[in-house]
PDB file of C-alpha atoms in Angstrom:
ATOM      1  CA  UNK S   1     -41.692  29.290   2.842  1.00  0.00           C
ATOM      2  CA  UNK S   2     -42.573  28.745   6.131  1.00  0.00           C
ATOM      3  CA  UNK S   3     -46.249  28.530   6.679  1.00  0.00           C
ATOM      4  CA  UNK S   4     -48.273  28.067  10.112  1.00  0.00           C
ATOM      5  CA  UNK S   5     -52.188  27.577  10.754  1.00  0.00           C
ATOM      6  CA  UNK S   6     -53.718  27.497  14.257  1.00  0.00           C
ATOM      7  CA  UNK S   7     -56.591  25.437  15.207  1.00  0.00           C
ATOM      8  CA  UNK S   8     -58.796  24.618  18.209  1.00  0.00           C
ATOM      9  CA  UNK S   9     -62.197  25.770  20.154  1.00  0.00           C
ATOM     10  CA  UNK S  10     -62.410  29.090  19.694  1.00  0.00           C
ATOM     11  CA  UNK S  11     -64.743  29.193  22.980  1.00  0.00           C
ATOM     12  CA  UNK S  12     -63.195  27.899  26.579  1.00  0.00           C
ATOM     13  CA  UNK S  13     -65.380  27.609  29.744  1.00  0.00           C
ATOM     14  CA  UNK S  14     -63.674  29.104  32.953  1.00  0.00           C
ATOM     15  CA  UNK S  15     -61.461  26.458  34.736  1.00  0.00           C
ATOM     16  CA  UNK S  16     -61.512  24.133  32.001  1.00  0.00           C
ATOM     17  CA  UNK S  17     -57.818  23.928  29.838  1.00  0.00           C
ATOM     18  CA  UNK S  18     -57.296  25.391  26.330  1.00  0.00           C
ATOM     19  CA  UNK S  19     -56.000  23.536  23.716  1.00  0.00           C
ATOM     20  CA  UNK S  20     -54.581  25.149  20.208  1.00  0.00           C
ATOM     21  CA  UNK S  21     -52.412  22.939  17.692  1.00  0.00           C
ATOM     22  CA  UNK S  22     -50.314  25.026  15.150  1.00  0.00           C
ATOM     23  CA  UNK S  23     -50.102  22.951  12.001  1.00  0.00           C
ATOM     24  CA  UNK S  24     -46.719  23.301   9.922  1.00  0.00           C
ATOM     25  CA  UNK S  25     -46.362  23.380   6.233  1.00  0.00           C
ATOM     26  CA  UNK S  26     -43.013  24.368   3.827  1.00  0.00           C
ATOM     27  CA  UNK S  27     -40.664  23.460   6.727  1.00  0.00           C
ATOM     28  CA  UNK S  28     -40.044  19.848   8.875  1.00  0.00           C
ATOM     29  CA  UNK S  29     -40.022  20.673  12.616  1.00  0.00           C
ATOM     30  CA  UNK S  30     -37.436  18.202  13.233  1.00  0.00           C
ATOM     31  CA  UNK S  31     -34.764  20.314  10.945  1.00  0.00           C
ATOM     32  CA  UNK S  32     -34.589  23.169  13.140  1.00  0.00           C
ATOM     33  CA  UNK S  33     -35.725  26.362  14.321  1.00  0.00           C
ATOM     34  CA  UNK S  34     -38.289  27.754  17.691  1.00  0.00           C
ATOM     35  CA  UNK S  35     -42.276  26.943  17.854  1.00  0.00           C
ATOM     36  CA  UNK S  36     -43.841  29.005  20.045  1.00  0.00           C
ATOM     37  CA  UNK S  37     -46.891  30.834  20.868  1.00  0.00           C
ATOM     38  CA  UNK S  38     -47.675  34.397  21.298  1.00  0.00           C
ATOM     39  CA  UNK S  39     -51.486  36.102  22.418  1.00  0.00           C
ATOM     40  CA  UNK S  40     -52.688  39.343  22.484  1.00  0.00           C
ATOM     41  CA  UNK S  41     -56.030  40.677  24.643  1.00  0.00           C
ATOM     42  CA  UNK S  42     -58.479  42.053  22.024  1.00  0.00           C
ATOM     43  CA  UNK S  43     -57.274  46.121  21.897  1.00  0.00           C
ATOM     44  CA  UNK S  44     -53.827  45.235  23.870  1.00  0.00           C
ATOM     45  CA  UNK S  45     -50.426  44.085  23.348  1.00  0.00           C
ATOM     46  CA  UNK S  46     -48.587  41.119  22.386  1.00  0.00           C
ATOM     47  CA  UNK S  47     -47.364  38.408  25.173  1.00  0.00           C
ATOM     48  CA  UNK S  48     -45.405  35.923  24.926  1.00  0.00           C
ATOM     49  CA  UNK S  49     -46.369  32.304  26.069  1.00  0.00           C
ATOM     50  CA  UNK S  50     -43.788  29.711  25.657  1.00  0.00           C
ATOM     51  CA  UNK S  51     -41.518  28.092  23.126  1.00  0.00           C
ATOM     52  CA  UNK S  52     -40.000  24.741  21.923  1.00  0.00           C
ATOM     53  CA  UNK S  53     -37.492  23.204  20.711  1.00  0.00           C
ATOM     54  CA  UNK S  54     -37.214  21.078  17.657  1.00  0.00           C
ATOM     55  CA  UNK S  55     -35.205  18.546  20.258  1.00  0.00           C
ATOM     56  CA  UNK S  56     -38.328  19.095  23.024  1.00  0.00           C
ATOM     57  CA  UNK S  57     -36.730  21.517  25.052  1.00  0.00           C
ATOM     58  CA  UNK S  58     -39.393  24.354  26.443  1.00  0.00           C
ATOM     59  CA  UNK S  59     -39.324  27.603  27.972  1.00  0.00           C
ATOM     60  CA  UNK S  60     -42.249  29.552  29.359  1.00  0.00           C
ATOM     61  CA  UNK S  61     -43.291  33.015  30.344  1.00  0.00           C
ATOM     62  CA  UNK S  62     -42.919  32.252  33.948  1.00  0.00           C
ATOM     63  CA  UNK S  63     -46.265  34.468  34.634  1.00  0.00           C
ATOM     64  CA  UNK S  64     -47.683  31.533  32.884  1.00  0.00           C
ATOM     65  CA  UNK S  65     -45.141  28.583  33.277  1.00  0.00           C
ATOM     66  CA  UNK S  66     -47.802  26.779  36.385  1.00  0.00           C
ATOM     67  CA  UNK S  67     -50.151  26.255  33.940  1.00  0.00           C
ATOM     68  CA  UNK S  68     -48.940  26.233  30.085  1.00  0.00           C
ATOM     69  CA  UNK S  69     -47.474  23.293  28.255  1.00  0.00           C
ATOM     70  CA  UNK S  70     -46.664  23.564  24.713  1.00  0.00           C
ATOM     71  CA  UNK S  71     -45.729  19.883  22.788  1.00  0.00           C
ATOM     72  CA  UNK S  72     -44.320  18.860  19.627  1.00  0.00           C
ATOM     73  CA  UNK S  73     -45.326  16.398  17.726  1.00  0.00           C
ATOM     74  CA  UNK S  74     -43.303  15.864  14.750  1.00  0.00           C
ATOM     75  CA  UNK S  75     -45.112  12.696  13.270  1.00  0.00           C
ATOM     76  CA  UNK S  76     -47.359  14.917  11.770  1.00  0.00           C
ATOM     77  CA  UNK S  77     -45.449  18.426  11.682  1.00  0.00           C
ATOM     78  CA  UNK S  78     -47.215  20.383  14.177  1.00  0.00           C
ATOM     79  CA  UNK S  79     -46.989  21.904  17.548  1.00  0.00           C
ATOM     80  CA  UNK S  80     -49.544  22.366  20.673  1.00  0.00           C
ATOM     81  CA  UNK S  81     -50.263  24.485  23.153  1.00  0.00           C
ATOM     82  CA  UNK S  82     -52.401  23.651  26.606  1.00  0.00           C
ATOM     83  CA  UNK S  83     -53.171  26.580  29.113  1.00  0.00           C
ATOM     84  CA  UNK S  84     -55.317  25.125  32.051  1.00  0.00           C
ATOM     85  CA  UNK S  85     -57.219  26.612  34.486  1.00  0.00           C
ATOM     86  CA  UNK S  86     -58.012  29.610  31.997  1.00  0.00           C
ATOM     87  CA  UNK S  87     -60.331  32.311  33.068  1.00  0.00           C
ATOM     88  CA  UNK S  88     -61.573  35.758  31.093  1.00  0.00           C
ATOM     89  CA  UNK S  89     -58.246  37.145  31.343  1.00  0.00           C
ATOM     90  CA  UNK S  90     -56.735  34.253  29.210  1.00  0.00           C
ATOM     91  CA  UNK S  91     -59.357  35.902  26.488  1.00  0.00           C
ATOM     92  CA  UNK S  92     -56.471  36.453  23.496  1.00  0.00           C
ATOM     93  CA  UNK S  93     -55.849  36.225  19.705  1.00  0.00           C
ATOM     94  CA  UNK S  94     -53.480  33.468  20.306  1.00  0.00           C
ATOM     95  CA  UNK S  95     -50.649  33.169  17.610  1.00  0.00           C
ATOM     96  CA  UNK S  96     -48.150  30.292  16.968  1.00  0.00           C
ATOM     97  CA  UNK S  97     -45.023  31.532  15.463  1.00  0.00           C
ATOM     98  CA  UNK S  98     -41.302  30.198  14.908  1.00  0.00           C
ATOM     99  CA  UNK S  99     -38.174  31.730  13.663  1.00  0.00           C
ATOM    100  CA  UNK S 100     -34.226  31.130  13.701  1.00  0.00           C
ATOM    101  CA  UNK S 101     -33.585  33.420  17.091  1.00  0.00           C
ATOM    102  CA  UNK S 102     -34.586  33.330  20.691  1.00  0.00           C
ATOM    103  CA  UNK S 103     -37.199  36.784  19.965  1.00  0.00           C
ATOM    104  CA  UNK S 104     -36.744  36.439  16.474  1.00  0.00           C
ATOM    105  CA  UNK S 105     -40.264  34.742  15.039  1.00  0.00           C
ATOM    106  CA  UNK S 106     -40.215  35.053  11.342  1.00  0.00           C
ATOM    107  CA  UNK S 107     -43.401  33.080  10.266  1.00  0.00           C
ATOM    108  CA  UNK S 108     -46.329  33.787  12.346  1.00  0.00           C
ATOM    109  CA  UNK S 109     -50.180  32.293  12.052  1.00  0.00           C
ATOM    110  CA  UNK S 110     -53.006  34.143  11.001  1.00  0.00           C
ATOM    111  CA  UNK S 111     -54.257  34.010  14.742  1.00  0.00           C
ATOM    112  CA  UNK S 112     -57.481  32.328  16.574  1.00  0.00           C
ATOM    113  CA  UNK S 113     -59.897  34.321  19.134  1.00  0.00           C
ATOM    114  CA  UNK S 114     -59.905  32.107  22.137  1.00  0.00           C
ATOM    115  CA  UNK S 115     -62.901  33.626  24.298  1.00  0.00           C
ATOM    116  CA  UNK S 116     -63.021  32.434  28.161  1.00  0.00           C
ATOM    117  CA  UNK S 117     -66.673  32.334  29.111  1.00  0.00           C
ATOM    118  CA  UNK S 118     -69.134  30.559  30.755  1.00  0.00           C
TER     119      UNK S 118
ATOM    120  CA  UNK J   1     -40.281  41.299  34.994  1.00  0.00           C
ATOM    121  CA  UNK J   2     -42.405  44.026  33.452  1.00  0.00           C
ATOM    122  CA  UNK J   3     -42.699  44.784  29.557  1.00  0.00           C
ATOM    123  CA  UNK J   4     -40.931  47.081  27.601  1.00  0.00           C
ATOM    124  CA  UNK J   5     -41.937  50.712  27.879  1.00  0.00           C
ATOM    125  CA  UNK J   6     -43.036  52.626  24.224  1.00  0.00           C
ATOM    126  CA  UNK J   7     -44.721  55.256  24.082  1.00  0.00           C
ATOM    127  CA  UNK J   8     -48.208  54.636  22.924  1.00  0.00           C
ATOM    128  CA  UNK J   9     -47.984  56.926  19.930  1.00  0.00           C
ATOM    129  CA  UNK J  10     -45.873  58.780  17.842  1.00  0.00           C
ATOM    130  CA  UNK J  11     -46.576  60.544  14.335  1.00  0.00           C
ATOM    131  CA  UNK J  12     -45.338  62.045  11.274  1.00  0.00           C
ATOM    132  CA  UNK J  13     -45.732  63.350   7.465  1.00  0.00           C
ATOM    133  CA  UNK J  14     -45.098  61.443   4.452  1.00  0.00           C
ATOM    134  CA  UNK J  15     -41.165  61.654   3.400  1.00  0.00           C
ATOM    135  CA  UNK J  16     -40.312  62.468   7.195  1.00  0.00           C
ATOM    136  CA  UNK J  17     -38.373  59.773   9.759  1.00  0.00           C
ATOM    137  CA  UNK J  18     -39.903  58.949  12.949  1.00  0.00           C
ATOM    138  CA  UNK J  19     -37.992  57.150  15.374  1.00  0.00           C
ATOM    139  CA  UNK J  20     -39.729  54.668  18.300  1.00  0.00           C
ATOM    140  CA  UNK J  21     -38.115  54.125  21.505  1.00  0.00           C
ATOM    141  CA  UNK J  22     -38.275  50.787  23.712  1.00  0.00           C
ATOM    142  CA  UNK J  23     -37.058  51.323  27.040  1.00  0.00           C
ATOM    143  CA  UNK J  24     -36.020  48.409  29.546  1.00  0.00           C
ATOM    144  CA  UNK J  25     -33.330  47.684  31.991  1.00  0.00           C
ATOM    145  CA  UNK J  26     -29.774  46.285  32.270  1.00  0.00           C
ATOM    146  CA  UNK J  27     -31.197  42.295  32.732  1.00  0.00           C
ATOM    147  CA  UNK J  28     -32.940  42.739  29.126  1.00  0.00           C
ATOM    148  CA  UNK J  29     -32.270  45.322  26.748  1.00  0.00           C
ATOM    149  CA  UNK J  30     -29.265  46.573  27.837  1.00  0.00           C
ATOM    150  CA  UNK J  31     -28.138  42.853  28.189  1.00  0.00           C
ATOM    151  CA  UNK J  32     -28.573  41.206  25.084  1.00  0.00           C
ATOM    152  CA  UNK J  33     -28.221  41.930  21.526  1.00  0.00           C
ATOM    153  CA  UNK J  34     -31.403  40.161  20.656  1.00  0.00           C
ATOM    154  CA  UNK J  35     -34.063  42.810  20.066  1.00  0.00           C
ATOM    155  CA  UNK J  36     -36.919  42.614  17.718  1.00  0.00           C
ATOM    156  CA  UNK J  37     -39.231  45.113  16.496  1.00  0.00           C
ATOM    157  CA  UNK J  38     -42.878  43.769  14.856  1.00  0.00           C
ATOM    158  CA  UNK J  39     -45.227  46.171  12.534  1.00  0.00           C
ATOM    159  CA  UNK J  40     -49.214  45.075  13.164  1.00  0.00           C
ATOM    160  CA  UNK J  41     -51.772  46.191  11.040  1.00  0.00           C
ATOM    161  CA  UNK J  42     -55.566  45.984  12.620  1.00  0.00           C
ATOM    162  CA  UNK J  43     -56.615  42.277  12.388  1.00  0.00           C
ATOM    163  CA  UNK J  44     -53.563  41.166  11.235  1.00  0.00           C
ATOM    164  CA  UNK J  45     -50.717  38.955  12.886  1.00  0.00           C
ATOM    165  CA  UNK J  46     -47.392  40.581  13.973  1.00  0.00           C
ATOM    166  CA  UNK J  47     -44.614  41.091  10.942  1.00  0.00           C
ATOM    167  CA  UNK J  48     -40.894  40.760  11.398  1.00  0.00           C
ATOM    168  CA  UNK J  49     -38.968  44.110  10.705  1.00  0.00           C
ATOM    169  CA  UNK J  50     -36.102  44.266  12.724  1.00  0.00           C
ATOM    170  CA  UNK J  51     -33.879  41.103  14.796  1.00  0.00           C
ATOM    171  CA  UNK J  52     -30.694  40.536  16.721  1.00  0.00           C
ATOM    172  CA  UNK J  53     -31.222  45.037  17.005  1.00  0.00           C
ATOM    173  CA  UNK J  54     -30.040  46.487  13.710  1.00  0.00           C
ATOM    174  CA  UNK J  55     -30.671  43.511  11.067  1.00  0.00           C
ATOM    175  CA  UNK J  56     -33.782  43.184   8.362  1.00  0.00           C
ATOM    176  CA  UNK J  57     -34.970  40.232   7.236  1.00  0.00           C
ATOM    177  CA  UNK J  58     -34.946  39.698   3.210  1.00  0.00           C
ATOM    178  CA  UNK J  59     -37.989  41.814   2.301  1.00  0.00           C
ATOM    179  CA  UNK J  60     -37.969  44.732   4.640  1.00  0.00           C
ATOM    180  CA  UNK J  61     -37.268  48.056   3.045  1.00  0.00           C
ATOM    181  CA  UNK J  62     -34.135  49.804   4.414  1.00  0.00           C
ATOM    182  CA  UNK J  63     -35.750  52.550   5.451  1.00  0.00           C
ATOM    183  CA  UNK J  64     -36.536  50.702   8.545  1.00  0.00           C
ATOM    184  CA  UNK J  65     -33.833  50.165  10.631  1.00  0.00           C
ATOM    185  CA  UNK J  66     -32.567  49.575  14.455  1.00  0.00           C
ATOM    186  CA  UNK J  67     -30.363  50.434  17.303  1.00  0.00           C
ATOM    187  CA  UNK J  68     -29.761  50.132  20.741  1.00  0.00           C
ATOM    188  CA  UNK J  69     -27.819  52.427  23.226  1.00  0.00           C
ATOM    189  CA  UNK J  70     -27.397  51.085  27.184  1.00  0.00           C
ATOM    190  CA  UNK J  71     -30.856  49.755  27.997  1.00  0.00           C
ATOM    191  CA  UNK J  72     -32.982  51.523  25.615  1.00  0.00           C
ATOM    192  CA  UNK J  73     -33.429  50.672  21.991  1.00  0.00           C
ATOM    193  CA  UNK J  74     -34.776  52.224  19.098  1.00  0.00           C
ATOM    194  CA  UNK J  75     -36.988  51.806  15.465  1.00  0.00           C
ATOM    195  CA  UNK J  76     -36.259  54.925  13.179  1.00  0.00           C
ATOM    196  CA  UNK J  77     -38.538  54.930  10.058  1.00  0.00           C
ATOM    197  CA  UNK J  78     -37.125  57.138   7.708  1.00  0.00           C
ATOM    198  CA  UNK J  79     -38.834  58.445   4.425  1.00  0.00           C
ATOM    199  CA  UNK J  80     -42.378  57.847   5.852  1.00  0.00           C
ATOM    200  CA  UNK J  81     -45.229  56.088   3.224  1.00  0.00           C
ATOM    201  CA  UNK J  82     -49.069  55.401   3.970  1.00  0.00           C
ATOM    202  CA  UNK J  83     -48.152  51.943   4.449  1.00  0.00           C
ATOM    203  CA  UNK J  84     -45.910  52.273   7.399  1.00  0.00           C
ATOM    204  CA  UNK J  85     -49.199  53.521   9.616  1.00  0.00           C
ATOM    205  CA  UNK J  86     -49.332  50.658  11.995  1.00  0.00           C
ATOM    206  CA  UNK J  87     -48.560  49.247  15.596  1.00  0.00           C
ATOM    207  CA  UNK J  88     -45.151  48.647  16.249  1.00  0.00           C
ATOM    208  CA  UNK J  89     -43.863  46.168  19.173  1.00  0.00           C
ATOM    209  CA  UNK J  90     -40.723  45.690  20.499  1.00  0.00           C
ATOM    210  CA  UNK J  91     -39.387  42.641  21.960  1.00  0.00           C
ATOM    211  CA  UNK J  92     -36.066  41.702  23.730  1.00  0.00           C
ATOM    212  CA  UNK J  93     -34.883  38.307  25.320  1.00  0.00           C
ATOM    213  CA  UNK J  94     -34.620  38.799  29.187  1.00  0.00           C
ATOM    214  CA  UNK J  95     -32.077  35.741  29.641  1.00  0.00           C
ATOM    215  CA  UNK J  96     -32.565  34.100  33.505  1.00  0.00           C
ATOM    216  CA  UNK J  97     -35.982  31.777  32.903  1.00  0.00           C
ATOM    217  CA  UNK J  98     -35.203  32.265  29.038  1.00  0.00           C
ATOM    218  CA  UNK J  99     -37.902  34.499  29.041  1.00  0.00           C
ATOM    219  CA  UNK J 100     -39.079  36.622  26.167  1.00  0.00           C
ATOM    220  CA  UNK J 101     -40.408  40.790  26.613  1.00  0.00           C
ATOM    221  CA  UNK J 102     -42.516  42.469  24.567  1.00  0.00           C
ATOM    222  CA  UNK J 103     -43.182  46.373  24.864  1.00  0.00           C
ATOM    223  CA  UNK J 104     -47.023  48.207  24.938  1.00  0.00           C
ATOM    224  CA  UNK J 105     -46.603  48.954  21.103  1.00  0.00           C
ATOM    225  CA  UNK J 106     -46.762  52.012  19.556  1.00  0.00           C
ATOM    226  CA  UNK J 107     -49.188  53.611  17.006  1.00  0.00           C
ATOM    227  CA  UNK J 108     -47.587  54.917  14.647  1.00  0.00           C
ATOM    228  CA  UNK J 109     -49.589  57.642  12.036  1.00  0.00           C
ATOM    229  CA  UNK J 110     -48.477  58.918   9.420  1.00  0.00           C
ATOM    230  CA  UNK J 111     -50.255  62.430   8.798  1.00  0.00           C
TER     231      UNK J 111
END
């Protein structure tokens, strides 16, 4: 079983870059499937961020793509995600997630408040 | 490209089906057979129900299931339990810059 925990500041100043690594356990990143990473507003809906390949290929929401970059780093079986420039509107439950299918994400994280303020 | 329209709520008794639609256009939905739906209960991440439109993963009940008709698709809940209240999300792949749609969500109660 799959399992994924995110970690990171859970308090960003305006400008400055979030960083969030999504530790995997149960499954090698190498073998297979999508990472990615998924945020919601507090009281909104889901969005979806960006996702990678076990080979390092990446996609991005291309609202985002200027200013995400999500990494893999399969030495130690986990995943990151960098969003610079943020400001309050980058305020988000920010999930990693991964799954077999391009919008399929199986295993998800529990989540971690990221809060832009000064 | 714009999310996925639900509506923001839709209801129903216990024992009665409910069915959610997702509404996009020809370069998402209506494209691709790779539509997801998510259940999220408050304070809780996002789970799996439907993928690929009409499949379950191992696990979900069969009284969920999922279709898809030009470029709208749908989440019919049939049989209706307590448990089901909960936001539901759609999600379809919008090929071009391999970009991935979600929908508003819809709250779902069950009266």
């Amino acid at each position: 079983q799959v399992q994924l925990q995110e970690s990171g500041p859970g308090l960003v100043k305006p400008s400055e870059t979030l960083s969030l690594t999504c530790a995997v356990s149960g499954y090698s990143i190498s073998s297979g499937y999508y990472w990615g990473w998924i945020r919601q507003p507090p009281g909104k809906g889901l969005e979806w961020i960006g996702r990678i390949y076990h080979s390092g290929n990446t996609y991005y929401n291309p609202s985002l793509k200027s200013r995400v970059t999500i990494s893999v780093d399969t030495s130690n079986n986990q995943f990151s995600l960098k969003l610079n420039s943020v400001t309050a509107a980058d305020t988000a439950v920010y999930y990693c997630a991964s799954g077999e299918g391009l919008v399929r994400f199986d295993y998800w994280g529990q989540g971690t408040l990221v809060t832009v303020s000064s | 490209q714009s999310a996925l329209t639900q509506p923001p709520s839709a209801s129903g008794s216990p024992g009665q089906s409910v069915t959610i639609s997702c509404t996009g256009t020809s370069s998402d939905v209506g494209a691709y057979n790779f539509v997801s739906w998510y259940q999220q209960h408050p304070g809780r991440a996002p789970k799996l129900m439907i993928y690929e439109v009409n499949k379950r993963p191992s696990g979900v009940p069969d009284r969920f299931s999922g279709s898809k008709s030009g470029n709208a698709a749908s989440l019919t809940v049939s049989g209706l339990q307590a448990e089901d209240e909960a936001d539901y999300y759609c999600s379809s792949y919008a090929g071009g810059s391999n970009n991935v749609l979600f929908g508003g969500g819809t709250k779902l109660a069950v009266l």
